[in-house]
Amino acid sequence: MLARLHQSGVKAEHAYLAGFISIGLAFSSWFLSTHLERAGVARADRWGIFIGEWAPTFFAIGNGLRSYETR
């Protein structure tokens, strides 16, 4: 998968940027869910956690792509 991403032109910086954006989206979705939905804090927490789990994945992909870039 990493080789295919590297061949497609995806760089480690793109994955790192996606990780930081997902952190911002996790906070935003939690904040908006607590203020706009009447489902309660538990649902807002689930939204934040769901999106927040993307960040480590993007950072791991970035680390893998970095190894292809340094070769």
Coordinates of N, CA and C in Angstrom, one line a residue:
M1 N 0.8 -1.2 0.0 CA 0.0 0.0 0.0 C 0.9 1.3 0.0
L2 N 1.9 1.3 0.8 CA 2.8 2.4 0.9 C 3.5 2.7 -0.4
A3 N 3.9 1.6 -1.1 CA 4.6 1.7 -2.4 C 3.7 2.3 -3.4
R4 N 2.4 1.9 -3.4 CA 1.4 2.4 -4.3 C 1.2 3.9 -4.1
L5 N 1.1 4.3 -2.8 CA 0.9 5.7 -2.5 C 2.1 6.5 -2.9
H6 N 3.3 6.0 -2.7 CA 4.5 6.7 -3.1 C 4.6 6.9 -4.6
Q7 N 4.2 5.8 -5.3 CA 4.2 5.9 -6.8 C 3.1 6.8 -7.3
S8 N 2.1 7.0 -6.5 CA 1.0 7.9 -6.9 C 1.3 9.4 -6.7
G9 N 2.5 9.6 -6.0 CA 2.9 11.0 -5.7 C 2.5 11.5 -4.4
V10 N 1.9 10.7 -3.5 CA 1.6 11.1 -2.2 C 2.9 11.2 -1.4
K11 N 3.1 12.3 -0.7 CA 4.3 12.5 0.1 C 4.0 12.4 1.6
A12 N 5.0 12.2 2.4 CA 4.9 12.1 3.8 C 4.2 13.4 4.4
E13 N 4.6 14.5 3.8 CA 4.0 15.8 4.3 C 2.5 15.8 4.1
H14 N 2.0 15.2 3.1 CA 0.6 15.1 2.8 C -0.1 14.3 3.9
A15 N 0.5 13.2 4.3 CA -0.1 12.4 5.4 C 0.0 13.1 6.7
Y16 N 1.1 13.8 7.0 CA 1.2 14.5 8.2 C 0.2 15.6 8.3
L17 N 0.0 16.3 7.2 CA -1.0 17.4 7.1 C -2.4 16.8 7.4
A18 N -2.7 15.7 6.8 CA -4.0 15.1 7.0 C -4.2 14.7 8.5
G19 N -3.1 14.3 9.1 CA -3.2 14.0 10.6 C -3.5 15.2 11.4
F20 N -2.9 16.3 11.1 CA -3.2 17.5 11.9 C -4.6 18.0 11.6
I21 N -5.0 17.9 10.3 CA -6.3 18.3 10.0 C -7.4 17.5 10.7
S22 N -7.1 16.2 10.8 CA -8.1 15.3 11.5 C -8.1 15.6 13.0
I23 N -7.1 16.1 13.6 CA -7.1 16.5 15.0 C -8.0 17.7 15.1
G24 N -7.9 18.7 14.2 CA -8.8 19.8 14.2 C -10.2 19.5 13.9
L25 N -10.5 18.5 13.0 CA -11.8 18.1 12.8 C -12.4 17.3 14.0
A26 N -11.6 16.6 14.7 CA -12.1 15.9 15.9 C -12.6 16.9 16.9
F27 N -11.8 17.9 17.1 CA -12.2 18.9 18.1 C -13.4 19.7 17.6
S28 N -13.4 20.0 16.3 CA -14.6 20.8 15.8 C -15.8 19.9 15.9
S29 N -15.8 18.7 15.5 CA -17.0 17.8 15.5 C -17.5 17.7 16.9
W30 N -16.6 17.5 17.9 CA -17.0 17.4 19.3 C -17.7 18.7 19.7
F31 N -17.0 19.8 19.5 CA -17.6 21.1 19.9 C -18.9 21.4 19.3
L32 N -19.0 21.2 17.9 CA -20.3 21.4 17.3 C -21.4 20.5 17.7
S33 N -21.0 19.2 18.0 CA -22.0 18.2 18.4 C -22.6 18.6 19.8
T34 N -21.7 19.1 20.7 CA -22.2 19.4 22.0 C -23.1 20.7 22.0
H35 N -22.9 21.5 21.0 CA -23.7 22.8 20.9 C -24.9 22.7 20.0
L36 N -24.9 21.9 19.0 CA -25.9 21.9 18.0 C -26.9 20.7 18.1
E37 N -26.4 19.6 18.6 CA -27.3 18.4 18.8 C -27.8 18.3 20.2
R38 N -29.0 17.7 20.3 CA -29.5 17.5 21.7 C -29.3 16.1 22.1
A39 N -28.4 15.4 21.5 CA -28.2 14.0 21.9 C -27.3 13.9 23.1
G40 N -26.7 14.9 23.6 CA -25.9 14.8 24.8 C -24.4 14.8 24.5
V41 N -23.7 14.8 25.6 CA -22.2 14.8 25.6 C -21.7 13.5 25.1
A42 N -22.3 12.4 25.5 CA -21.8 11.0 25.1 C -21.7 10.9 23.6
R43 N -22.7 11.4 22.9 CA -22.7 11.3 21.4 C -21.6 12.2 20.8
A44 N -21.4 13.4 21.4 CA -20.4 14.3 21.0 C -19.0 13.7 21.2
D45 N -18.8 13.0 22.3 CA -17.6 12.3 22.6 C -17.3 11.2 21.6
R46 N -18.3 10.5 21.2 CA -18.2 9.4 20.2 C -17.7 10.0 18.9
W47 N -18.3 11.1 18.5 CA -17.9 11.8 17.2 C -16.4 12.2 17.3
G48 N -16.1 12.8 18.4 CA -14.7 13.3 18.5 C -13.7 12.1 18.5
I49 N -14.0 11.1 19.2 CA -13.1 9.9 19.3 C -13.0 9.2 17.9
F50 N -14.2 9.1 17.2 CA -14.2 8.5 15.9 C -13.3 9.2 14.9
I51 N -13.4 10.5 14.8 CA -12.5 11.2 13.9 C -11.1 11.4 14.5
G52 N -11.0 11.4 15.8 CA -9.6 11.5 16.4 C -8.8 10.3 16.2
E53 N -9.4 9.1 15.9 CA -8.6 7.9 15.6 C -8.0 7.9 14.3
W54 N -8.4 8.9 13.4 CA -7.7 8.9 12.1 C -6.3 9.5 12.2
A55 N -6.1 10.4 13.1 CA -4.8 11.1 13.2 C -3.6 10.1 13.3
P56 N -3.6 9.2 14.2 CA -2.5 8.2 14.3 C -2.3 7.4 13.0
T57 N -3.3 7.1 12.4 CA -3.2 6.4 11.1 C -2.5 7.2 10.1
F58 N -2.9 8.5 9.9 CA -2.2 9.3 9.0 C -0.8 9.5 9.3
F59 N -0.5 9.7 10.6 CA 0.9 9.9 11.0 C 1.8 8.6 10.7
A60 N 1.2 7.4 10.9 CA 1.9 6.2 10.6 C 2.1 6.0 9.1
I61 N 1.1 6.4 8.3 CA 1.3 6.4 6.9 C 2.4 7.4 6.5
G62 N 2.4 8.5 7.1 CA 3.5 9.5 6.8 C 4.9 9.0 7.2
N63 N 5.0 8.3 8.3 CA 6.3 7.7 8.7 C 6.7 6.6 7.7
G64 N 5.8 5.8 7.2 CA 6.1 4.8 6.2 C 6.5 5.4 4.9
L65 N 5.8 6.5 4.5 CA 6.2 7.1 3.2 C 7.5 7.8 3.3
R66 N 7.9 8.3 4.5 CA 9.2 8.9 4.7 C 10.3 8.0 4.4
S67 N 10.1 6.7 4.8 CA 11.1 5.7 4.5 C 11.3 5.5 3.0
Y68 N 10.2 5.6 2.2 CA 10.4 5.5 0.8 C 11.1 6.7 0.2
E69 N 10.8 7.9 0.8 CA 11.4 9.1 0.3 C 12.9 9.2 0.6
T70 N 13.4 8.6 1.6 CA 14.8 8.7 2.0 C 15.7 7.7 1.2
R71 N 15.1 6.8 0.5 CA 15.8 5.8 -0.2 C 16.5 6.4 -1.5

